[in-house]
Coordinates of C-alpha atoms in Angstrom, one line a residue:
M1 CA 56.9 122.6 65.7
V2 CA 58.3 119.3 68.2
V3 CA 58.5 116.7 66.8
V4 CA 58.9 113.5 68.3
E5 CA 60.0 110.2 66.6
P6 CA 59.2 106.6 65.9
P7 CA 60.7 104.6 69.5
D8 CA 63.5 102.9 68.4
S9 CA 64.5 98.7 69.9
R10 CA 64.3 100.2 73.2
G11 CA 61.2 102.5 73.9
L12 CA 63.2 105.8 74.0
R13 CA 61.6 108.5 71.6
D14 CA 63.7 111.2 69.6
I15 CA 62.9 115.1 70.0
S16 CA 63.6 117.3 67.1
I17 CA 62.9 121.5 66.9
G18 CA 63.1 122.5 63.1
G19 CA 64.8 119.2 62.1
T20 CA 67.5 119.4 64.9
K21 CA 67.7 116.7 67.6
V22 CA 66.6 118.5 71.1
G23 CA 67.2 115.9 73.3
S24 CA 65.4 112.1 74.2
A25 CA 62.5 110.5 75.9
W26 CA 61.3 107.3 77.7
S27 CA 57.8 108.6 79.2
L28 CA 55.8 111.1 78.5
R29 CA 56.7 113.2 82.2
D30 CA 60.5 113.1 80.2
L31 CA 59.3 114.1 77.2
R32 CA 57.9 117.3 79.2
K33 CA 60.9 117.7 81.4
V34 CA 63.4 118.0 77.9
L35 CA 60.3 120.7 76.3
V36 CA 60.1 123.1 80.1
R37 CA 64.4 123.3 79.9
L38 CA 63.7 124.0 75.6
G39 CA 61.7 127.0 77.4
W40 CA 58.1 125.9 76.6
P41 CA 54.9 126.5 79.7
R42 CA 55.0 122.9 82.2
D43 CA 50.9 122.6 80.9
M44 CA 51.2 122.4 76.8
D45 CA 49.2 121.2 75.3
V46 CA 51.1 117.9 74.1
E47 CA 48.0 116.7 71.5
D48 CA 47.9 120.0 70.2
R49 CA 49.3 119.3 66.8
A50 CA 49.8 123.4 65.7
S51 CA 52.6 122.8 68.6
V52 CA 53.9 118.8 68.3
H53 CA 53.8 115.7 65.7
W54 CA 53.7 112.5 66.3
R55 CA 56.0 110.2 63.9
E56 CA 54.4 107.0 63.6
A57 CA 53.4 106.4 66.6
D58 CA 51.2 108.6 69.2
S59 CA 51.9 110.4 73.2
G60 CA 50.7 106.8 74.4
T61 CA 53.4 104.8 72.9
W62 CA 56.2 104.3 75.4
P63 CA 57.4 100.8 75.1
D64 CA 60.2 100.9 77.8
R65 CA 60.0 98.5 80.3
A66 CA 62.3 100.9 82.2
W67 CA 62.5 97.8 85.2
R68 CA 64.2 95.6 82.3
R69 CA 66.6 98.2 81.1
R70 CA 67.5 99.5 85.2
M71 CA 67.9 95.1 85.8
A72 CA 70.5 94.8 82.6
M73 CA 72.2 98.6 83.8
A74 CA 73.3 97.2 87.5
L75 CA 73.8 94.0 86.3
T76 CA 77.2 95.1 82.9
M77 CA 77.8 97.6 85.7
A78 CA 78.7 95.2 89.1
G79 CA 80.2 93.0 86.0
L80 CA 82.3 95.5 85.2
L81 CA 83.3 96.5 88.4
G82 CA 83.6 92.9 89.7
S83 CA 86.5 92.4 86.9
M84 CA 88.0 95.8 87.9
A85 CA 88.4 94.4 91.2
L86 CA 89.5 91.2 89.9
L87 CA 92.4 92.8 87.4
A88 CA 93.7 94.7 90.6
V89 CA 93.9 92.5 92.8
V90 CA 96.0 90.3 91.1
G91 CA 97.9 92.7 89.1
S92 CA 98.1 95.5 91.8
P93 CA 101.9 92.5 94.0
D94 CA 103.3 92.5 90.6
A95 CA 103.2 95.9 89.3
V96 CA 104.9 96.8 92.4
G97 CA 106.3 93.8 94.0
A98 CA 107.7 91.9 91.3
L99 CA 110.9 90.2 91.0
T100 CA 111.0 90.1 87.5
F101 CA 110.4 92.8 84.2
A102 CA 108.1 90.8 82.7
G103 CA 106.8 90.2 86.2
R104 CA 106.1 94.0 87.1
L105 CA 104.9 94.7 82.9
T106 CA 102.3 92.1 83.4
G107 CA 101.0 94.0 86.8
V108 CA 101.0 97.1 85.3
L109 CA 99.4 95.6 82.0
L110 CA 96.4 94.3 84.7
M111 CA 95.9 97.3 85.9
L112 CA 95.4 99.1 83.3
L113 CA 92.8 96.8 81.8
G114 CA 91.1 97.9 85.6
G115 CA 91.6 101.0 84.1
V116 CA 89.5 100.1 81.1
Q117 CA 86.8 98.4 83.3
G118 CA 86.7 101.2 85.4
L119 CA 86.0 103.2 82.6
A120 CA 83.1 100.5 80.7
A121 CA 81.7 101.1 84.0
L122 CA 81.3 105.0 84.1
A123 CA 79.8 104.9 80.3
V124 CA 77.7 101.8 81.2
R125 CA 74.6 104.1 82.6
D126 CA 74.9 106.8 79.7
Y127 CA 74.9 103.2 76.9
W128 CA 71.6 102.5 78.9
G129 CA 70.6 105.9 79.5
K130 CA 70.5 108.2 76.6
R131 CA 73.6 107.6 74.5
R132 CA 74.4 110.7 74.7
W133 CA 78.2 109.7 74.2
R134 CA 79.0 107.8 70.6
L135 CA 81.3 105.9 72.5
S136 CA 80.0 104.5 75.8
G137 CA 78.1 100.9 73.5
A138 CA 81.8 100.3 72.3
L139 CA 83.8 100.8 75.4
V140 CA 80.8 98.8 77.1
L141 CA 81.4 95.5 75.0
T142 CA 85.1 96.1 75.5
G143 CA 84.9 95.9 78.7
A144 CA 83.2 92.5 78.7
F145 CA 85.6 90.8 76.5
I146 CA 88.4 92.1 78.5
A147 CA 86.8 90.0 81.3
W148 CA 85.9 87.5 79.4
A149 CA 89.2 87.3 78.4
F150 CA 90.6 87.5 81.8
T151 CA 88.0 85.1 83.7
T152 CA 89.1 82.7 80.0
F153 CA 92.8 82.5 81.0
L154 CA 92.4 82.6 84.9
L155 CA 90.3 79.1 84.4
V156 CA 92.9 77.6 81.6
L157 CA 95.5 78.1 84.2
W158 CA 93.4 76.3 86.9
L159 CA 92.2 73.7 85.1
Q160 CA 96.1 72.6 84.0
E161 CA 96.3 71.1 87.8
K162 CA 92.6 71.4 89.0
E163 CA 93.3 72.6 92.2
Y164 CA 91.0 74.3 95.5
T165 CA 91.4 78.2 95.1
H166 CA 88.9 80.9 96.6
F167 CA 89.4 82.7 93.4
L168 CA 86.8 80.2 91.9
F169 CA 84.2 81.6 93.5
A170 CA 84.7 85.1 91.9
C171 CA 86.3 83.5 88.3
L172 CA 83.9 81.3 87.7
P173 CA 80.5 83.9 88.3
L174 CA 82.1 86.4 86.7
W175 CA 82.9 84.2 83.1
C176 CA 79.4 83.7 83.0
W177 CA 78.5 87.6 83.6
S178 CA 81.0 88.3 80.6
V179 CA 79.0 85.6 78.3
W180 CA 76.1 87.1 78.7
A181 CA 76.7 90.2 78.8
M182 CA 78.9 89.9 75.5
W183 CA 75.5 87.7 73.8
L184 CA 73.4 90.6 75.1
L185 CA 75.8 93.7 73.6
I186 CA 76.4 92.0 70.2
R187 CA 73.1 91.2 69.8
A188 CA 72.4 94.6 70.2
E189 CA 75.0 95.8 67.9
A190 CA 76.0 98.1 70.8
W191 CA 79.5 99.2 68.1
R192 CA 76.9 101.1 66.5
G193 CA 77.4 104.6 66.2
T194 CA 81.0 104.7 67.0
P195 CA 83.3 106.0 64.4
H196 CA 85.4 104.2 62.4
P197 CA 83.9 101.1 64.1
K198 CA 85.8 98.5 62.5
K199 CA 89.5 100.4 62.9
F200 CA 88.3 100.5 66.5
A201 CA 87.3 96.6 66.5
A202 CA 90.8 95.6 65.1
G203 CA 92.3 98.3 67.4
V204 CA 91.0 96.3 69.9
A205 CA 91.5 92.2 68.5
A206 CA 95.4 93.9 68.5
T207 CA 95.7 95.0 72.0
T208 CA 94.1 92.0 73.1
L209 CA 96.1 89.7 71.0
L210 CA 99.2 91.5 72.7
A211 CA 97.5 91.2 76.3
A212 CA 96.9 87.5 75.8
V213 CA 100.7 87.3 74.5
N214 CA 102.2 89.0 77.1
L215 CA 100.3 87.1 79.8
S216 CA 100.3 83.4 78.4
Y217 CA 104.5 84.4 78.1
S218 CA 105.1 85.6 81.7
A219 CA 103.0 82.2 82.9
V220 CA 105.0 80.4 81.7
Y221 CA 108.2 82.2 81.8
Q222 CA 110.9 80.5 84.9
P223 CA 113.7 82.8 84.3
V224 CA 116.6 80.8 83.8
S225 CA 119.0 82.7 81.3
A226 CA 121.7 83.5 85.3
P227 CA 122.2 80.2 86.4
V228 CA 122.3 79.6 90.0
L229 CA 125.8 79.1 91.7
F230 CA 127.2 78.7 95.1
S231 CA 130.2 78.3 96.9
L232 CA 130.4 75.5 100.0
K233 CA 133.3 75.0 102.2
A234 CA 133.8 73.1 105.6
E235 CA 138.0 73.0 106.2
F236 CA 139.1 72.5 109.4
G237 CA 141.9 75.0 110.5
E238 CA 144.3 73.9 112.7
A239 CA 144.2 71.3 115.7
W240 CA 145.8 71.9 119.4
T241 CA 146.1 69.8 122.6
D242 CA 144.4 69.8 126.1
T243 CA 147.2 68.3 128.1
E244 CA 145.0 68.2 131.2
L245 CA 142.3 66.9 130.0
D246 CA 143.5 65.0 127.3
M247 CA 141.4 66.3 124.5
V248 CA 141.5 67.6 121.2
H249 CA 140.3 70.7 119.7
L250 CA 140.0 71.0 116.0
P251 CA 138.9 74.0 114.2
L252 CA 135.5 74.1 111.5
I253 CA 135.2 76.4 109.1
L254 CA 132.1 76.6 107.5
H255 CA 131.6 79.5 104.0
V256 CA 128.9 79.7 101.5
K257 CA 128.7 82.5 99.2
N258 CA 126.2 83.2 96.8
T259 CA 129.1 83.7 93.6
G260 CA 126.1 83.3 90.4
K261 CA 123.6 87.0 90.0
I262 CA 120.5 85.7 91.7
P263 CA 119.8 86.6 95.5
G264 CA 118.0 82.7 96.6
Y265 CA 116.6 81.7 100.1
I266 CA 118.4 79.7 102.7
I267 CA 115.5 76.7 103.6
G268 CA 117.8 74.6 104.7
D269 CA 120.9 74.3 105.5
H270 CA 122.5 71.4 108.2
Y271 CA 126.1 70.3 109.2
W272 CA 127.7 67.0 110.7
V273 CA 130.9 66.5 112.2
R274 CA 131.6 62.0 112.3
G275 CA 133.7 60.0 113.0
L276 CA 135.1 56.9 111.3
R277 CA 136.4 54.1 112.6
A278 CA 137.3 51.4 109.2
G279 CA 136.7 47.7 109.9
L280 CA 139.7 45.8 108.6
S281 CA 139.8 43.6 105.7
D282 CA 142.9 40.5 104.9
G283 CA 142.0 41.5 101.0
T284 CA 141.3 38.7 100.3
E285 CA 138.0 39.2 99.2
G286 CA 138.2 41.7 96.9
L287 CA 137.7 45.6 96.7
S288 CA 134.7 45.2 99.6
E289 CA 131.4 46.5 99.3
R290 CA 131.4 46.3 95.5
R291 CA 127.8 45.6 95.2
K292 CA 126.5 48.2 97.3
A293 CA 129.2 50.5 94.8
M294 CA 127.8 50.0 92.0
E295 CA 124.2 50.7 93.8
Q296 CA 125.2 53.4 94.5
G297 CA 127.8 55.0 91.9
D298 CA 129.7 56.0 95.7
G299 CA 133.9 55.2 94.3
D300 CA 135.0 55.7 97.7
V301 CA 133.6 52.2 99.3
K302 CA 135.9 50.5 96.7
L303 CA 138.4 49.6 98.7
L304 CA 140.7 46.3 99.3
F305 CA 141.7 46.3 102.0
T306 CA 139.0 47.9 104.7
R307 CA 135.1 47.5 104.5
A308 CA 132.8 50.4 105.0
P309 CA 133.7 52.5 107.4
E310 CA 131.2 52.9 110.9
S311 CA 130.7 56.7 111.4
D312 CA 129.8 58.3 115.1
T313 CA 128.0 61.8 114.2
I314 CA 130.3 63.9 116.8
S315 CA 128.6 67.4 116.4
A316 CA 126.1 68.5 114.4
G317 CA 123.5 71.6 113.9
L318 CA 122.5 74.3 111.6
F319 CA 125.1 77.0 109.5
Y320 CA 122.8 80.2 108.9
G321 CA 119.5 78.9 109.3
A322 CA 116.7 78.6 107.2
G323 CA 114.6 82.0 105.8
A324 CA 118.3 83.8 105.4
W325 CA 119.1 85.0 101.8
L326 CA 122.7 85.3 99.9
A327 CA 122.1 89.2 97.5
P328 CA 125.0 88.3 94.7
G329 CA 128.3 88.4 95.8
E330 CA 127.4 88.1 99.5
E331 CA 128.6 85.4 102.1
Y332 CA 128.6 83.5 105.2
S333 CA 131.2 81.6 107.5
E334 CA 131.1 80.6 111.0
E335 CA 133.3 79.1 112.5
K336 CA 133.0 75.8 114.7
L337 CA 134.6 73.8 117.6
V338 CA 134.7 70.6 117.3
L339 CA 136.2 68.4 121.1
M340 CA 137.0 64.9 121.5
P341 CA 139.1 62.4 123.1
R342 CA 142.4 61.5 121.9
S343 CA 142.0 58.3 123.1
A344 CA 138.4 57.9 120.9
G345 CA 140.5 55.5 118.3
Y346 CA 138.9 57.0 115.4
D347 CA 140.8 56.3 111.9
A348 CA 139.7 60.5 110.4
I349 CA 137.0 62.6 111.1
E350 CA 134.6 64.1 108.6
A351 CA 132.9 67.0 108.3
E352 CA 129.6 67.4 105.8
L353 CA 127.8 71.1 105.1
T354 CA 124.7 71.0 102.9
V355 CA 122.7 73.9 102.1
E356 CA 119.6 74.2 99.7
M357 CA 118.8 76.8 98.3
M358 CA 115.4 78.8 96.7
R359 CA 115.6 81.3 93.4
K360 CA 114.4 84.5 94.6
D361 CA 113.5 85.4 91.5
R362 CA 110.5 82.8 90.9
G363 CA 108.9 83.9 95.1
T364 CA 109.4 84.8 98.0
V365 CA 109.5 83.2 101.8
D366 CA 107.3 85.0 104.4
A367 CA 110.7 85.4 106.5
E368 CA 109.8 86.4 109.8
Q369 CA 106.8 83.6 109.8
F370 CA 110.2 80.5 108.7
I371 CA 112.7 82.3 111.5
V372 CA 110.3 80.7 114.1
P373 CA 111.5 77.4 115.7
H374 CA 108.7 74.7 116.8
P375 CA 109.8 71.9 118.9
S376 CA 108.2 69.9 118.7
W377 CA 108.0 68.2 122.5
R378 CA 106.5 71.6 123.5
K379 CA 102.3 71.6 124.2
D380 CA 102.3 74.9 123.4
Q381 CA 103.5 74.7 120.1
G382 CA 99.7 73.2 119.0
A383 CA 100.1 71.1 115.7
F384 CA 104.0 71.5 116.2
Y385 CA 103.1 69.2 119.2
C386 CA 104.4 65.5 118.8
P387 CA 106.1 63.4 121.6
P388 CA 108.2 61.5 121.0
D389 CA 106.5 58.5 121.3
K390 CA 104.5 58.7 118.6
C391 CA 106.7 61.1 116.3
G392 CA 109.8 58.8 117.2
I393 CA 112.3 61.5 116.9
E394 CA 112.2 65.1 118.3
Y395 CA 112.6 67.7 115.7
V396 CA 112.2 71.3 114.9
A397 CA 109.9 72.5 112.2
Y398 CA 110.5 75.3 110.6
R399 CA 108.0 76.9 108.1
A400 CA 105.9 79.6 106.0
R401 CA 103.4 80.4 103.0
L402 CA 105.2 80.6 100.1
R403 CA 104.9 83.1 97.5
H404 CA 105.0 82.4 93.7
G405 CA 107.2 85.5 92.1
N406 CA 103.9 85.3 89.4
N407 CA 100.8 86.5 91.0
L408 CA 98.8 84.2 88.0
I409 CA 100.6 81.2 89.3
N410 CA 99.4 82.5 93.5
V411 CA 95.7 83.2 92.2
T412 CA 95.2 79.6 89.9
R413 CA 97.8 77.8 92.0
R414 CA 96.2 76.4 96.1
P415 CA 98.5 77.8 98.8
V416 CA 102.1 76.3 99.0
Y417 CA 104.4 75.6 102.5
V418 CA 107.6 75.6 103.0
T419 CA 108.9 73.3 106.0
S420 CA 113.0 72.4 107.4
L421 CA 112.7 70.0 109.7
W422 CA 115.8 69.5 112.1
G423 CA 115.3 66.3 113.8
M424 CA 117.6 65.0 116.4
S425 CA 118.5 61.7 118.2
P426 CA 120.6 60.4 120.9
S427 CA 123.1 59.0 118.5
D428 CA 122.7 61.8 114.6
S429 CA 121.3 65.0 113.5
S430 CA 118.8 64.7 110.2
Y431 CA 117.2 67.8 108.5
T432 CA 114.7 67.5 105.4
A433 CA 112.6 70.2 103.7
F434 CA 110.1 69.5 101.6
I435 CA 106.8 71.8 100.3
S436 CA 103.5 70.7 99.7
S437 CA 100.5 72.5 100.1
S438 CA 98.7 70.7 102.8
P439 CA 97.8 73.9 105.1
D440 CA 97.9 72.8 108.2
F441 CA 100.9 71.5 109.4
R442 CA 100.3 67.6 111.1
P443 CA 103.3 65.5 112.5
E444 CA 101.4 62.2 111.3
T445 CA 101.4 63.9 108.1
V446 CA 105.1 64.4 107.5
G447 CA 106.2 61.4 106.5
H448 CA 103.5 61.4 103.8
E449 CA 104.3 64.8 102.5
I450 CA 107.5 64.1 101.4
A451 CA 107.1 60.5 100.1
A452 CA 104.7 62.6 97.5
K453 CA 107.2 62.8 94.8
D454 CA 105.9 64.3 92.4
E455 CA 104.3 67.2 94.3
N456 CA 107.8 68.1 96.4
K457 CA 109.1 68.0 92.6
R458 CA 106.9 69.6 90.7
E459 CA 106.9 73.0 93.5
R460 CA 110.6 72.3 93.7
E461 CA 111.4 72.7 90.0
R462 CA 108.5 75.5 90.0
Y463 CA 110.4 77.9 92.2
G464 CA 114.3 77.1 91.3
V465 CA 115.4 75.4 94.5
A466 CA 118.8 73.6 94.2
S467 CA 121.2 71.6 96.6
F468 CA 125.0 71.9 97.2
D469 CA 127.2 69.9 99.0
T470 CA 130.7 69.5 100.7
K471 CA 132.5 67.4 102.4
T472 CA 136.4 66.8 104.0
V473 CA 138.1 64.9 105.9
V474 CA 141.2 64.2 108.2
S475 CA 142.9 62.1 108.8
F476 CA 142.8 61.1 113.0
V477 CA 146.6 60.1 113.4
E478 CA 147.3 63.7 112.2
L479 CA 145.2 65.6 115.0
L480 CA 147.3 63.3 117.4
K481 CA 150.1 65.0 116.7
A482 CA 148.5 68.4 117.5
P483 CA 151.3 70.4 119.5
A484 CA 149.9 71.2 123.3
A485 CA 148.0 74.4 123.3

């Protein structure tokens, strides 16, 4: 005899023969399919009490609401697939290209969680169907919990600075979906039928805790165990005199070496060669520029018989160039030749080299984009064009997108850009490098971006930007003694 059990909470009715369950049905049509598969005739009379026994409900009782069940199935599967995609998008860049072991481990973990979401999406059809697999409900509930935990973590990171990012359009809907899915699955006791449910729940909780600790650590971790060490040198070589032109030829050797264990990007560099003229004093006023020296902590200007020197920029320019990077132990040297007339009347010649470096284990710069110069005086440079009467100085801008070494930071923060400006007037040269979140370069806002000390300082600390500087001075009188070439 075929026994049709009463409908469960979802409207599904189990079918058994001889005390053995042989299937289940949502409707009378579904019942006939099961019976035909077992060898019963298609036109079997299901009302024949000698063949079919209906328990607690007759053949007309089929309370399944198919549209509601299919809608819940579609929404659950869509949310799990969306969560899987979000985990893959966030985790894959770190899994294959993170600059630290912790970053790669985080990326692999997110990819594994994305794989669990994919399995949960496959189990949705069985859970909202006839539940032939005992673990389907627990797996779907685990997937909803992973989605809730991950989106909650991303939102907590975002709330730290509340910066606009397009990932919010994916994160917020998924968080709302995960709350709905967990409420629905917990109310339906989706874990029922799972072997050893307490052990399963303990395993999920332990795995979630370890994942949360790892994600939290990776989000706040800054690799600072190895310090950044760069060695700079600016040295004058042996000068010689051109007797025909009455000029002094002075070689200048510039050198930089990464003496530490961390590779670094050069986001800006510059060198100057200046001629110094010191104003004389009879010494009756005591040490010159005393107050200024004490305010600035500059001992070089506390002189008894001279005042703070005036300077002329003789030569200036870029050294290695923005966008280059040095591996540990790598070095770069360049020699410049400085020419000046013997009658220049300087007291000393000073050379200065400045390099700004960013830790390569904290983030990456789009080097191909960063090495492209954008002269401000050329109209074909678009947003970089700025006539001198408007900007007051002509400059060349280098600008590129900056991505953090941890992709969790990238998706919860608005994009940031590194900009290096090399400006030059008829009498001097200058440069500055800064990090800002302005998506477009606008010359009229450059001053405001540089002045935004809080943002610039925060981003420089986040990406490990450090400045290095060195100077050297030679007496001009000694240069006049240089032998003829």
